[in-house]
Short mmCIF file of C-alpha atoms in Angstrom, two decimals:
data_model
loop_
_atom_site.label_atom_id
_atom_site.label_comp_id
_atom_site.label_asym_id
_atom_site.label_seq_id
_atom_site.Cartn_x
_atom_site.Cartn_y
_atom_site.Cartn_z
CA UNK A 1 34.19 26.39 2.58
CA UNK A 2 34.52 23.88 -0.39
CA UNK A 3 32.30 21.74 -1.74
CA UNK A 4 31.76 19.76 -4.46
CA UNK A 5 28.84 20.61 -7.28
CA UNK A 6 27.55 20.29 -10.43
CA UNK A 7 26.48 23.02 -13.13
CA UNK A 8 25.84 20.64 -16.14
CA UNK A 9 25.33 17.15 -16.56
CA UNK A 10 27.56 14.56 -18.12
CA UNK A 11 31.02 13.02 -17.14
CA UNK A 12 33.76 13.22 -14.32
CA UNK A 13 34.81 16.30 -15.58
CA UNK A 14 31.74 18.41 -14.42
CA UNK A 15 32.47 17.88 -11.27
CA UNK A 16 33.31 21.67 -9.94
CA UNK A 17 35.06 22.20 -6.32
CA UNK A 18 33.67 25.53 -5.12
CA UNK A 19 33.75 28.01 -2.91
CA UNK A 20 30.54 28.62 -0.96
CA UNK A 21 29.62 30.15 2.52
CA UNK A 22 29.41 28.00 5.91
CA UNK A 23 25.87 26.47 5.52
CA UNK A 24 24.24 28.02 8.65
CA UNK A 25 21.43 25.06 11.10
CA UNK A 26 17.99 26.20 10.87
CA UNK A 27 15.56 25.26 13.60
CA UNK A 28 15.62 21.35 13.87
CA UNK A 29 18.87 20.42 12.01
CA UNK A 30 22.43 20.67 12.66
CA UNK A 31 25.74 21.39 11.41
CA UNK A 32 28.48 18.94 11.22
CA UNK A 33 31.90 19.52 10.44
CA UNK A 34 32.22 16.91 7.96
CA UNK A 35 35.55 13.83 8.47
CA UNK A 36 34.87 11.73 5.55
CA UNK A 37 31.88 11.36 2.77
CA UNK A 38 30.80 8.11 1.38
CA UNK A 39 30.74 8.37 -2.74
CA UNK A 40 28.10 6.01 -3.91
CA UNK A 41 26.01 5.64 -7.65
CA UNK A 42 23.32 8.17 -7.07
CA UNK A 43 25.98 10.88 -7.26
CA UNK A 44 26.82 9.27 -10.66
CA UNK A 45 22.84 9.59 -11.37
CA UNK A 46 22.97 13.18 -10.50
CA UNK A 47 25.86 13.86 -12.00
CA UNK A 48 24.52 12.89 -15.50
CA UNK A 49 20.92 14.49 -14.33
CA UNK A 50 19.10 11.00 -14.20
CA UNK A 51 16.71 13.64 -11.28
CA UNK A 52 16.61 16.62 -13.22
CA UNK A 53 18.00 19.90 -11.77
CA UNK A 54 18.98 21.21 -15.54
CA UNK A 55 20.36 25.01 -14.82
CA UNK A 56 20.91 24.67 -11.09
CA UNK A 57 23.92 24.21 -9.07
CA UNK A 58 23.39 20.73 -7.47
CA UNK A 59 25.60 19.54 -4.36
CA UNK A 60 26.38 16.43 -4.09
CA UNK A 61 26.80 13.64 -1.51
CA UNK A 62 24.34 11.99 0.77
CA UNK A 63 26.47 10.16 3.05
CA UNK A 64 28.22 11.78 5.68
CA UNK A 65 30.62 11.35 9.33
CA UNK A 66 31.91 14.59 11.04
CA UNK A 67 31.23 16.47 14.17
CA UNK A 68 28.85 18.87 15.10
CA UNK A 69 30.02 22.18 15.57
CA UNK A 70 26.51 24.02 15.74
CA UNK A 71 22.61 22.85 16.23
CA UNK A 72 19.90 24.90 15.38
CA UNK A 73 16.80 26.18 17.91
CA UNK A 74 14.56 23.14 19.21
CA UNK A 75 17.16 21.02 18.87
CA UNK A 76 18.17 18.55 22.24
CA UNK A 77 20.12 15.35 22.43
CA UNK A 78 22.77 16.90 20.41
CA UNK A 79 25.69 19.13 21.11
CA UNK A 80 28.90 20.78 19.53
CA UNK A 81 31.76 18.11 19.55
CA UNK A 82 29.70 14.98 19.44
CA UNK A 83 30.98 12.14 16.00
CA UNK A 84 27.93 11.18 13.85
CA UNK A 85 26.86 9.97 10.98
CA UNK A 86 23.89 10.75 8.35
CA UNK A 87 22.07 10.49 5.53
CA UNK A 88 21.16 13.82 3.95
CA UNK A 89 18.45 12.76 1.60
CA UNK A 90 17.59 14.30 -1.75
CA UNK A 91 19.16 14.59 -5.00
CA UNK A 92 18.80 17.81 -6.22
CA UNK A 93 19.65 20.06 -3.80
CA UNK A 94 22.22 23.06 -3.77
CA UNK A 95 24.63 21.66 -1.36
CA UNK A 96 25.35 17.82 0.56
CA UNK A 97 27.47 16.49 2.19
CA UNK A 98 30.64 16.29 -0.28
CA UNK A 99 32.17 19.76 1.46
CA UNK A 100 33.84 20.95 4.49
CA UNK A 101 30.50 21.09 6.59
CA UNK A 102 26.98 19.81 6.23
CA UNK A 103 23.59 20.94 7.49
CA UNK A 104 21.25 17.99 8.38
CA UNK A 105 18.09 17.66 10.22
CA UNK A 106 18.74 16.31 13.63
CA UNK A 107 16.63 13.06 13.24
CA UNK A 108 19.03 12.39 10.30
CA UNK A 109 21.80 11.42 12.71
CA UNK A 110 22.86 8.92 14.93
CA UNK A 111 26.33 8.48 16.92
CA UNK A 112 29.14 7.35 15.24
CA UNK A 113 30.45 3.69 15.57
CA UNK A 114 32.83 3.52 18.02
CA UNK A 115 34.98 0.87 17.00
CA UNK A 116 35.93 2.03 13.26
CA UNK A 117 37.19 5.44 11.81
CA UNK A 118 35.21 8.20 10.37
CA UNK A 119 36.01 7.40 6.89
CA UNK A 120 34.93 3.22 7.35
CA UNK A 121 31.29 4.94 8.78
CA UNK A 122 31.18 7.14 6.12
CA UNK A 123 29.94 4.20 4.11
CA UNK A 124 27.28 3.12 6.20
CA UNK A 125 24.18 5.93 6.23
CA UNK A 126 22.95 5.24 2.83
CA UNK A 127 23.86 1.81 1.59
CA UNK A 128 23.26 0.19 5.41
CA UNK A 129 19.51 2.15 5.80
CA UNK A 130 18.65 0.94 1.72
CA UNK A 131 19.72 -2.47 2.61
CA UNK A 132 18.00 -2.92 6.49
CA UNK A 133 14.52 -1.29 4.35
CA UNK A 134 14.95 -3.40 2.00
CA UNK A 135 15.21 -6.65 4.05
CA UNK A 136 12.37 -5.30 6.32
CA UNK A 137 9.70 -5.02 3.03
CA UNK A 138 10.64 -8.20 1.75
CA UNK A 139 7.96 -9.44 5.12
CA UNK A 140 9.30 -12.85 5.43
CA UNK A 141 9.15 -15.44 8.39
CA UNK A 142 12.50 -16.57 9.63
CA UNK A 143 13.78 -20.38 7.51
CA UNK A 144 11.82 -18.55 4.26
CA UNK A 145 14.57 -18.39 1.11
CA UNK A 146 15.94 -15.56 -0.05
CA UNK A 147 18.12 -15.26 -3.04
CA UNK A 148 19.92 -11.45 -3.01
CA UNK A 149 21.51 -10.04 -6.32
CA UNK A 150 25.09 -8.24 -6.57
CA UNK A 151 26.02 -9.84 -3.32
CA UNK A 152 29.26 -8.85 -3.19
CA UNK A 153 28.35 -5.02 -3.88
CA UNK A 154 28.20 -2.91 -0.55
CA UNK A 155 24.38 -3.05 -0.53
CA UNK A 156 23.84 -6.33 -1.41
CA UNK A 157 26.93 -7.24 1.39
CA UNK A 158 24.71 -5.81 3.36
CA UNK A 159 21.48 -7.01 3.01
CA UNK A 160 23.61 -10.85 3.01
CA UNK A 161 24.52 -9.92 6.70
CA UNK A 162 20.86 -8.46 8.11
CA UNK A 163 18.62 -11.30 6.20
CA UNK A 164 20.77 -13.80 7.81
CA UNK A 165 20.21 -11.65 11.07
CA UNK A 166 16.76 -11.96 10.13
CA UNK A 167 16.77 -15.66 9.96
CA UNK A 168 16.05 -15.71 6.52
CA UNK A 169 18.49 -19.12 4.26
CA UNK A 170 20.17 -16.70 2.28
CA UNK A 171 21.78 -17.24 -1.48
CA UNK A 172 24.15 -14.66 -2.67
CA UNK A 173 24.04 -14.66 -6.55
CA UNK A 174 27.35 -12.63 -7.44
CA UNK A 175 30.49 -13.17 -9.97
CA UNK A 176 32.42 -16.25 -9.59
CA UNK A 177 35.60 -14.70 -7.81
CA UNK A 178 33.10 -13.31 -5.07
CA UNK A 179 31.96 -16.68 -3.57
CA UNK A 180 34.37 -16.86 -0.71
CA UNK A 181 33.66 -13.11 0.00
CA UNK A 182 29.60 -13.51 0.25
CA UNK A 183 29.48 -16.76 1.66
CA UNK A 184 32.15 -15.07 4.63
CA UNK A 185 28.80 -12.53 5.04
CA UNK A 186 26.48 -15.67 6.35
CA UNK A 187 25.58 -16.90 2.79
CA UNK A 188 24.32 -20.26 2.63
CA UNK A 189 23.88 -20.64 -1.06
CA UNK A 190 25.34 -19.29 -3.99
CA UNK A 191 24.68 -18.95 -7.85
CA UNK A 192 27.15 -17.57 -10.57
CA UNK A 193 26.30 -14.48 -12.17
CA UNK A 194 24.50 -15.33 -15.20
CA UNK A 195 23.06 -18.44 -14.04
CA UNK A 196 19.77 -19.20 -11.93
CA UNK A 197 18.74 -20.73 -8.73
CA UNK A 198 18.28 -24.87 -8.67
CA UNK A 199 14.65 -24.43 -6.80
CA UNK A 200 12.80 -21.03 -6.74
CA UNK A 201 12.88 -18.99 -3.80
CA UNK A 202 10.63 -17.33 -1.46
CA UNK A 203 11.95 -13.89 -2.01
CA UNK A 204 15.06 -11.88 -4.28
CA UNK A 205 16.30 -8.86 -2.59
CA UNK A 206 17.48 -6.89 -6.19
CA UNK A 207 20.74 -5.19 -5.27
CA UNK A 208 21.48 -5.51 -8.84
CA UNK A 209 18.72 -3.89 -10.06
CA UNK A 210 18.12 -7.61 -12.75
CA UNK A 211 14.66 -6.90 -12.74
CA UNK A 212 12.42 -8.86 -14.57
CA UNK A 213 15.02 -11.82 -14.61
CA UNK A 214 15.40 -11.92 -11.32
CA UNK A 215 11.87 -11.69 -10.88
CA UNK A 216 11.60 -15.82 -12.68
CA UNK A 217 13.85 -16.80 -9.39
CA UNK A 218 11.08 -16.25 -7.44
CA UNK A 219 8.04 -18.67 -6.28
CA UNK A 220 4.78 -17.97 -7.12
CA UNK A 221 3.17 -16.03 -4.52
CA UNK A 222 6.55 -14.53 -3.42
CA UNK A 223 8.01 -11.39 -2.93
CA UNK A 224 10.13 -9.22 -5.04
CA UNK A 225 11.96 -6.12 -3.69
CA UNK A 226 14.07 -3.66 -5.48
CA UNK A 227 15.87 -0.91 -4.92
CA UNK A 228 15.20 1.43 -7.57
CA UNK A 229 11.93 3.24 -7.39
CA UNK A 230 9.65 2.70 -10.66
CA UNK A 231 12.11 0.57 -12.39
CA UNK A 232 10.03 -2.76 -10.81
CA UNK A 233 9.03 -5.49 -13.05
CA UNK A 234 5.53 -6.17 -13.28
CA UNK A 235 3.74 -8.40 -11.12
CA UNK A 236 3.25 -11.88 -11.62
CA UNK A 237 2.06 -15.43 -10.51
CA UNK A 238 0.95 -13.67 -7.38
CA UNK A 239 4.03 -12.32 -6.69
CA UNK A 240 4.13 -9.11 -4.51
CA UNK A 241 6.69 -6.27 -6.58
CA UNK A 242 8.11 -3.62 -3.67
CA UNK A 243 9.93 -0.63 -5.03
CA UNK A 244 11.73 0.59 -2.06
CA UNK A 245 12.97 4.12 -1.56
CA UNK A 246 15.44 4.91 1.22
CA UNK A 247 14.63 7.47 4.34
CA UNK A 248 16.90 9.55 6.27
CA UNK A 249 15.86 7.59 9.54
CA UNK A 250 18.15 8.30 12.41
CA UNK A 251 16.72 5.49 14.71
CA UNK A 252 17.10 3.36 12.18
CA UNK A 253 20.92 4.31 11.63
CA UNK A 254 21.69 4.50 15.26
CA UNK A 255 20.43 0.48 15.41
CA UNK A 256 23.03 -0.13 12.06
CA UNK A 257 25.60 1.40 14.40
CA UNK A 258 24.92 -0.87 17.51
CA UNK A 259 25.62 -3.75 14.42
CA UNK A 260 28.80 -1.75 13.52
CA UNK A 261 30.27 -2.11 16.92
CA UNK A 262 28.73 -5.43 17.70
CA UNK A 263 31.22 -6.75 15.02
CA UNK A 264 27.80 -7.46 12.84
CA UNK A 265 27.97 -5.28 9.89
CA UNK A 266 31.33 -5.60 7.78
CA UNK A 267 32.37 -1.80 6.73
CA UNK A 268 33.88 -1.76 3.70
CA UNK A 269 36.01 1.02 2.47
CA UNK A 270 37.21 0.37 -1.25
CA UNK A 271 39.80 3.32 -2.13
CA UNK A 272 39.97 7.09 -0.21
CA UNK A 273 39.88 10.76 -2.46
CA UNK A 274 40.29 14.04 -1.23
CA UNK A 275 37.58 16.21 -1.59
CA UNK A 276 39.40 18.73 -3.70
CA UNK A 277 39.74 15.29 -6.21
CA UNK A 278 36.13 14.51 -6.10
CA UNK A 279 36.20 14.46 -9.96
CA UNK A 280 38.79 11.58 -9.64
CA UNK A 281 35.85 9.96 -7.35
CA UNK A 282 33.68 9.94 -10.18
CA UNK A 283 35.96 8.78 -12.27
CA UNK A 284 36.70 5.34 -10.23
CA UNK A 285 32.62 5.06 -9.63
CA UNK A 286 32.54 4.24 -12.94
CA UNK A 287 35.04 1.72 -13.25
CA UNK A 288 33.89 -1.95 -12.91
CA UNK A 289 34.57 -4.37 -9.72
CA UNK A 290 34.87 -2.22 -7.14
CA UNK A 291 34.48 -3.90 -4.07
CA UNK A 292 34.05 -1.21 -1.09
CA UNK A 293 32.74 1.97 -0.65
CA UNK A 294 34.89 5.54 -2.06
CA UNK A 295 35.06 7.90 0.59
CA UNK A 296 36.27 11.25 -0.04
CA UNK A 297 38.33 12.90 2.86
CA UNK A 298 38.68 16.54 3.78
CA UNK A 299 41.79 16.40 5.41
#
């Protein structure tokens, strides 16, 4: 099959398309013929070796919406033919989810949406499960204010649409064009990029990854939450710092899917790439204002 990897770090251009054997399901996973492969920053990070890996082939991809074509022994609930999608966690690793087929552990999974296409739910595993985690540490009680950073982003859209879900007065602080956009998400508030809240808040959801900054929006004795693990301001005024770290949770995915189909969750699909282009992938990853997920394609 092919797949996309890395044998050096640096830019676009070391991303290889290979030729590798059919990944084969050990006991507990499964194989899934892969439809369409969400293309998000953390391949960028592994791409330049932000994790390490120097010397090793490293696959890329975490994201992923296929079929499965095989399971492995002790594995129930799941059969050949059946759409998913997953998150196939990990960043250095010697094959994911950017190739022809994927092996994933079962509890990885969920069914695919029903109401959108394989490559709109190839956007949801990994940006949808960092955003629901991310609301759920932030601990507050429903009418409690929450300001979220890079709004308009695909995490921070999402995180705009569950903390609303979650009762929480949300304000989306994003670039000027993007008001219409986040306040369409359930956004009550909103603040300019650049600028700062009127009143402190009760919480800031860090989509944006601001950090300290966006650590003087909040209230003493509120709650930061980023999303980058060890790259948290320090704490403050009694403020509680969270460094969140996503989790291949297939519950958790299958109740983002239910939101999918409920009409919910807003999919967003920016531009599509074939997977023998992934280097072009890269290439637009880097390029600002982006709005939407890249999905590569395999067919």
């Amino acid at each position: 099959m092919q797949a996309a990897v890395v044998t050096g770090f640096g830019g676009p251009e070391q991303v290889e398309i290979v030729r590798v054997p059919v990944p084969q399901p050990e006991a507990g996973q499964v194989r899934i013929r892969v439809a369409a492969a969400g293309v998000n920053p953390v391949d960028g990070a592994v791409r330049v070796g932000v994790f390490g890996g120097a010397g090793q082939t490293l696959g890329l991809g975490w994201d992923v919406a296929g079929e499965i074509d095989a399971v492995g022994a002790g594995v129930t609930g799941w059969a050949a033919g059946q759409r998913v999608v997953g998150l196939h966690y990990g960043p250095v690793k010697p094959l994911g989810t950017h190739a022809e087929y994927a092996v994933l552990d079962a509890s990885a999974v969920a069914a695919a949406p029903s109401t959108v296409d394989a490559v709109a739910a190839a956007g949801l595993p990994l940006s949808g499960l960092t955003a629901g985690r991310a609301v759920g540490l932030l601990g507050l009680a429903p009418g409690s204010s929450v300001l979220i950073t890079g709004a308009a982003g695909v995490v921070g859209g999402f995180a705009v649409q569950l903390a609303v879900r979650a009762g929480l007065v949300v304000t989306a602080l994003a670039g000027e064009a993007d008001e219409e956009f986040v306040r369409s998400l359930g956004a009550t508030g909103f603040v300019p990029r650049g600028s700062a809240p009127a009143e402190p808040v009760d919480g800031v959801l860090d989509a944006a990854v601001l950090g300290e900054p966006a650590l003087g929006f909040v209230r003493d004795g509120g709650v930061y939450v980023g999303l980058r693990p060890h790259a948290g301001p320090a704490p403050e005024r009694g403020i509680r710092v969270v460094e969140q770290e996503v989790a291949a949770d297939g519950a958790h995915l299958a109740e983002l899917v239910g939101l999918v189909d409920a009409g919910a969750l807003t999919l967003r699909v920016a531009q599509t790439v074939a997977l023998a282009d992934a280097a072009k992938a890269h290439a637009l990853l880097a390029e600002p204002g982006t709005r939407g997920r890249l999905v590569l394609t395999t067919s």
